[in-house]
Amino acid sequence: MGKKERTGVGIWSRKAYLLRRLARLGMPGWSTRGWDASRGPAVYLIHHQNLFGPVHTLAFLPGEAHLWYLWVFQDRKTCYRQYMDFTFTKRFGWPRPMASLLAFLLSWIVPGLMKAFGGIPVYRGKREIVRTMKLSLEALVRGESILLSPDRNYADRNPEIGPLYAGFLHLEKLYFRETGRHLAFVPVFCGKSRKTVAFGEPLYFAGVRPFRREQEEMAQALQEAINRLGRELGDL
């Protein structure tokens, strides 16, 4: 794998920038704080809050980043089944005819959106997760960043983020092995009270204790850092 890095410009398509401009029209008054353009490749962690976090972060992210998304949304058929068999019927309790219509429409839209924002499919609990990590590592080594939601419950609208999945932190081990440098993990909070997307200070592995122990500590530290940003913005 090549060592040469670049800025990460060109991750998103023109469609993504058009969609972002349209999204911003519907989000007047929002701003960002704490963004550091000189940071280099990083993993940005956002509280999902049933799409609130990803939508606002993608709309106002000053740079570009590859969006991690559930693998079912990369294909029209699996996207339809996810919306039809789970999201609209089991979670929302909609009648099947209504669920089927909207699932059909979204199945023609969502996969294209994932591609437009440089999406990397995530295969949780599957052997294909190796592909997720491989694609992510290649992007990071090129100098490109990753944007993901580590929530265990994506549907939780509570502004306070709970315990995190920690599997994504294996990117640190892969990145350090490839580059000899520790990877930056940046907490992000989308604050409704002040209409602000806040970027916190990056957190790094120390690399002096067993990885599993530092992995648990990092997951806890990131959870606390995201919630600390929420308190600073007045949402918690």
mmCIF file of C-alpha atoms in Angstrom, residues 26-210:
data_model
loop_
_atom_site.group_PDB
_atom_site.id
_atom_site.type_symbol
_atom_site.label_atom_id
_atom_site.label_comp_id
_atom_site.label_asym_id
_atom_site.label_seq_id
_atom_site.Cartn_x
_atom_site.Cartn_y
_atom_site.Cartn_z
ATOM 1 C CA GLY A 26 -33.403 24.054 5.238
ATOM 2 C CA MET A 27 -31.077 24.564 8.223
ATOM 3 C CA PRO A 28 -30.705 28.345 8.602
ATOM 4 C CA GLY A 29 -28.532 29.673 11.398
ATOM 5 C CA TRP A 30 -26.294 26.629 11.776
ATOM 6 C CA SER A 31 -22.526 27.013 12.100
ATOM 7 C CA THR A 32 -19.435 25.028 13.065
ATOM 8 C CA ARG A 33 -16.732 25.399 15.673
ATOM 9 C CA GLY A 34 -13.463 23.669 16.470
ATOM 10 C CA TRP A 35 -12.639 22.487 12.941
ATOM 11 C CA ASP A 36 -8.900 22.095 12.308
ATOM 12 C CA ALA A 37 -8.052 21.849 8.612
ATOM 13 C CA SER A 38 -4.421 20.994 9.360
ATOM 14 C CA ARG A 39 -5.253 17.893 11.391
ATOM 15 C CA GLY A 40 -4.813 15.421 8.550
ATOM 16 C CA PRO A 41 -6.671 12.103 8.317
ATOM 17 C CA ALA A 42 -8.993 11.435 11.234
ATOM 18 C CA VAL A 43 -12.004 9.416 12.311
ATOM 19 C CA TYR A 44 -14.923 11.707 13.208
ATOM 20 C CA LEU A 45 -17.439 10.278 15.694
ATOM 21 C CA ILE A 46 -21.005 11.570 15.691
ATOM 22 C CA HIS A 47 -24.072 10.728 17.773
ATOM 23 C CA HIS A 48 -26.578 9.311 15.277
ATOM 24 C CA GLN A 49 -29.879 10.355 16.949
ATOM 25 C CA ASN A 50 -32.001 8.737 14.238
ATOM 26 C CA LEU A 51 -30.112 10.498 11.384
ATOM 27 C CA PHE A 52 -29.977 13.934 13.046
ATOM 28 C CA GLY A 53 -26.216 13.706 13.628
ATOM 29 C CA PRO A 54 -25.123 12.411 10.198
ATOM 30 C CA VAL A 55 -27.409 14.799 8.283
ATOM 31 C CA HIS A 56 -26.226 17.926 10.092
ATOM 32 C CA THR A 57 -22.573 16.908 10.114
ATOM 33 C CA LEU A 58 -22.551 16.125 6.389
ATOM 34 C CA ALA A 59 -24.333 19.422 5.709
ATOM 35 C CA PHE A 60 -21.797 21.537 7.601
ATOM 36 C CA LEU A 61 -18.572 19.513 7.611
ATOM 37 C CA PRO A 62 -15.932 22.010 6.373
ATOM 38 C CA GLY A 63 -13.920 19.242 4.702
ATOM 39 C CA GLU A 64 -14.715 15.847 3.210
ATOM 40 C CA ALA A 65 -14.873 12.390 4.746
ATOM 41 C CA HIS A 66 -15.986 8.889 3.798
ATOM 42 C CA LEU A 67 -19.326 8.083 5.431
ATOM 43 C CA TRP A 68 -19.665 4.686 7.084
ATOM 44 C CA TYR A 69 -23.126 3.225 6.438
ATOM 45 C CA LEU A 70 -24.902 -0.080 6.978
ATOM 46 C CA TRP A 71 -24.196 -2.375 4.041
ATOM 47 C CA VAL A 72 -27.880 -2.962 3.197
ATOM 48 C CA PHE A 73 -28.108 0.591 1.833
ATOM 49 C CA GLN A 74 -25.610 -0.015 -0.973
ATOM 50 C CA ASP A 75 -28.023 -2.071 -3.073
ATOM 51 C CA ARG A 76 -31.576 -1.282 -4.174
ATOM 52 C CA LYS A 77 -33.039 -4.671 -3.213
ATOM 53 C CA THR A 78 -31.472 -4.918 0.251
ATOM 54 C CA CYS A 79 -32.278 -1.273 0.889
ATOM 55 C CA TYR A 80 -35.949 -1.926 0.099
ATOM 56 C CA ARG A 81 -36.065 -4.956 2.402
ATOM 57 C CA GLN A 82 -34.473 -3.003 5.277
ATOM 58 C CA TYR A 83 -37.043 -0.219 5.055
ATOM 59 C CA MET A 84 -39.956 -2.532 4.349
ATOM 60 C CA ASP A 85 -39.278 -5.348 6.811
ATOM 61 C CA PHE A 86 -37.823 -3.334 9.673
ATOM 62 C CA THR A 87 -37.725 0.471 9.608
ATOM 63 C CA PHE A 88 -41.240 1.326 8.482
ATOM 64 C CA THR A 89 -43.160 -1.729 9.689
ATOM 65 C CA LYS A 90 -41.471 -2.902 12.896
ATOM 66 C CA ARG A 91 -40.011 0.388 14.148
ATOM 67 C CA PHE A 92 -42.652 2.857 12.946
ATOM 68 C CA GLY A 93 -45.619 0.479 12.782
ATOM 69 C CA TRP A 94 -46.835 1.744 9.400
ATOM 70 C CA PRO A 95 -49.380 -0.168 7.281
ATOM 71 C CA ARG A 96 -47.607 -2.367 4.741
ATOM 72 C CA PRO A 97 -48.952 -0.585 1.606
ATOM 73 C CA MET A 98 -47.641 2.777 2.834
ATOM 74 C CA ALA A 99 -44.353 1.219 3.959
ATOM 75 C CA SER A 100 -43.902 -0.526 0.625
ATOM 76 C CA LEU A 101 -44.413 2.648 -1.395
ATOM 77 C CA LEU A 102 -41.907 4.735 0.552
ATOM 78 C CA ALA A 103 -39.432 1.836 0.771
ATOM 79 C CA PHE A 104 -39.599 1.499 -3.015
ATOM 80 C CA LEU A 105 -38.938 5.206 -3.554
ATOM 81 C CA LEU A 106 -36.062 5.337 -1.081
ATOM 82 C CA SER A 107 -34.475 2.209 -2.517
ATOM 83 C CA TRP A 108 -33.910 4.156 -5.734
ATOM 84 C CA ILE A 109 -32.434 7.151 -3.896
ATOM 85 C CA VAL A 110 -30.438 6.042 -0.856
ATOM 86 C CA PRO A 111 -27.787 3.824 -2.520
ATOM 87 C CA GLY A 112 -26.884 6.724 -4.812
ATOM 88 C CA LEU A 113 -26.582 9.055 -1.822
ATOM 89 C CA MET A 114 -24.199 6.677 -0.088
ATOM 90 C CA LYS A 115 -22.011 6.577 -3.179
ATOM 91 C CA ALA A 116 -22.135 10.362 -3.616
ATOM 92 C CA PHE A 117 -20.712 10.889 -0.118
ATOM 93 C CA GLY A 118 -17.888 8.397 -0.625
ATOM 94 C CA GLY A 119 -19.630 5.849 1.557
ATOM 95 C CA ILE A 120 -17.933 2.763 2.918
ATOM 96 C CA PRO A 121 -20.348 -0.114 3.686
ATOM 97 C CA VAL A 122 -20.202 -1.565 7.199
ATOM 98 C CA TYR A 123 -20.839 -5.279 7.710
ATOM 99 C CA ARG A 124 -21.491 -5.581 11.439
ATOM 100 C CA GLY A 125 -21.316 -9.123 12.723
ATOM 101 C CA LYS A 126 -20.253 -10.472 9.341
ATOM 102 C CA ARG A 127 -16.969 -11.734 7.944
ATOM 103 C CA GLU A 128 -17.169 -8.999 5.301
ATOM 104 C CA ILE A 129 -16.258 -6.454 8.009
ATOM 105 C CA VAL A 130 -12.690 -7.145 6.839
ATOM 106 C CA ARG A 131 -13.589 -5.318 3.625
ATOM 107 C CA THR A 132 -14.881 -2.344 5.599
ATOM 108 C CA MET A 133 -11.623 -2.079 7.490
ATOM 109 C CA LYS A 134 -9.528 -2.546 4.352
ATOM 110 C CA LEU A 135 -11.310 0.221 2.438
ATOM 111 C CA SER A 136 -11.139 2.510 5.469
ATOM 112 C CA LEU A 137 -7.438 1.922 6.004
ATOM 113 C CA GLU A 138 -6.681 2.608 2.350
ATOM 114 C CA ALA A 139 -8.573 5.907 2.600
ATOM 115 C CA LEU A 140 -6.791 6.955 5.801
ATOM 116 C CA VAL A 141 -3.361 6.182 4.355
ATOM 117 C CA ARG A 142 -4.260 8.361 1.356
ATOM 118 C CA GLY A 143 -4.867 11.194 3.802
ATOM 119 C CA GLU A 144 -8.671 10.954 3.732
ATOM 120 C CA SER A 145 -10.939 10.939 6.777
ATOM 121 C CA ILE A 146 -13.786 8.728 7.998
ATOM 122 C CA LEU A 147 -17.129 9.836 9.433
ATOM 123 C CA LEU A 148 -19.088 7.310 11.468
ATOM 124 C CA SER A 149 -21.684 6.879 14.192
ATOM 125 C CA PRO A 150 -20.554 4.514 16.975
ATOM 126 C CA ASP A 151 -23.995 4.351 18.652
ATOM 127 C CA ARG A 152 -25.362 1.002 19.722
ATOM 128 C CA ASN A 153 -28.895 2.326 19.246
ATOM 129 C CA TYR A 154 -29.270 4.509 16.149
ATOM 130 C CA ALA A 155 -32.934 5.209 16.871
ATOM 131 C CA ASP A 156 -32.234 6.824 20.252
ATOM 132 C CA ARG A 157 -33.172 10.524 20.046
ATOM 133 C CA ASN A 158 -31.670 11.315 23.444
ATOM 134 C CA PRO A 159 -28.992 14.033 22.949
ATOM 135 C CA GLU A 160 -26.747 12.192 25.397
ATOM 136 C CA ILE A 161 -24.863 9.400 23.693
ATOM 137 C CA GLY A 162 -24.744 6.064 25.497
ATOM 138 C CA PRO A 163 -22.159 3.251 25.369
ATOM 139 C CA LEU A 164 -20.372 2.939 22.038
ATOM 140 C CA TYR A 165 -19.483 0.091 19.741
ATOM 141 C CA ALA A 166 -15.715 -0.254 19.977
ATOM 142 C CA GLY A 167 -14.972 -2.356 16.903
ATOM 143 C CA PHE A 168 -14.119 0.669 14.741
ATOM 144 C CA LEU A 169 -11.172 1.369 17.049
ATOM 145 C CA HIS A 170 -9.297 -1.493 15.383
ATOM 146 C CA LEU A 171 -8.551 1.110 12.713
ATOM 147 C CA GLU A 172 -5.922 2.415 15.133
ATOM 148 C CA LYS A 173 -4.072 -0.886 15.122
ATOM 149 C CA LEU A 174 -4.189 -1.146 11.329
ATOM 150 C CA TYR A 175 -3.216 2.482 10.770
ATOM 151 C CA PHE A 176 -0.309 2.360 13.219
ATOM 152 C CA ARG A 177 0.966 -0.851 11.668
ATOM 153 C CA GLU A 178 0.849 0.754 8.214
ATOM 154 C CA THR A 179 2.188 4.241 9.013
ATOM 155 C CA GLY A 180 3.875 4.123 12.413
ATOM 156 C CA ARG A 181 1.591 6.952 13.573
ATOM 157 C CA HIS A 182 -1.380 6.987 15.924
ATOM 158 C CA LEU A 183 -4.780 7.779 14.426
ATOM 159 C CA ALA A 184 -6.803 10.832 15.462
ATOM 160 C CA PHE A 185 -10.316 10.138 16.799
ATOM 161 C CA VAL A 186 -12.363 13.350 16.884
ATOM 162 C CA PRO A 187 -15.611 13.683 18.878
ATOM 163 C CA VAL A 188 -18.401 15.648 17.188
ATOM 164 C CA PHE A 189 -21.665 16.967 18.606
ATOM 165 C CA CYS A 190 -24.585 18.566 16.733
ATOM 166 C CA GLY A 191 -26.145 20.982 19.206
ATOM 167 C CA LYS A 192 -29.759 21.984 18.647
ATOM 168 C CA SER A 193 -29.748 24.749 21.287
ATOM 169 C CA ARG A 194 -27.049 26.812 19.564
ATOM 170 C CA LYS A 195 -27.390 25.289 16.098
ATOM 171 C CA THR A 196 -23.724 24.331 16.135
ATOM 172 C CA VAL A 197 -21.739 21.379 14.850
ATOM 173 C CA ALA A 198 -18.873 21.259 17.364
ATOM 174 C CA PHE A 199 -15.610 19.400 16.763
ATOM 175 C CA GLY A 200 -13.671 18.448 19.875
ATOM 176 C CA GLU A 201 -9.971 17.896 20.399
ATOM 177 C CA PRO A 202 -8.633 14.680 18.840
ATOM 178 C CA LEU A 203 -7.975 11.712 21.101
ATOM 179 C CA TYR A 204 -5.089 9.315 20.461
ATOM 180 C CA PHE A 205 -4.087 5.891 21.682
ATOM 181 C CA ALA A 206 -1.029 5.945 23.919
ATOM 182 C CA GLY A 207 0.236 2.612 22.646
ATOM 183 C CA VAL A 208 1.834 1.683 25.961
ATOM 184 C CA ARG A 209 -0.685 -0.883 27.248
ATOM 185 C CA PRO A 210 -2.411 -3.911 25.706
#
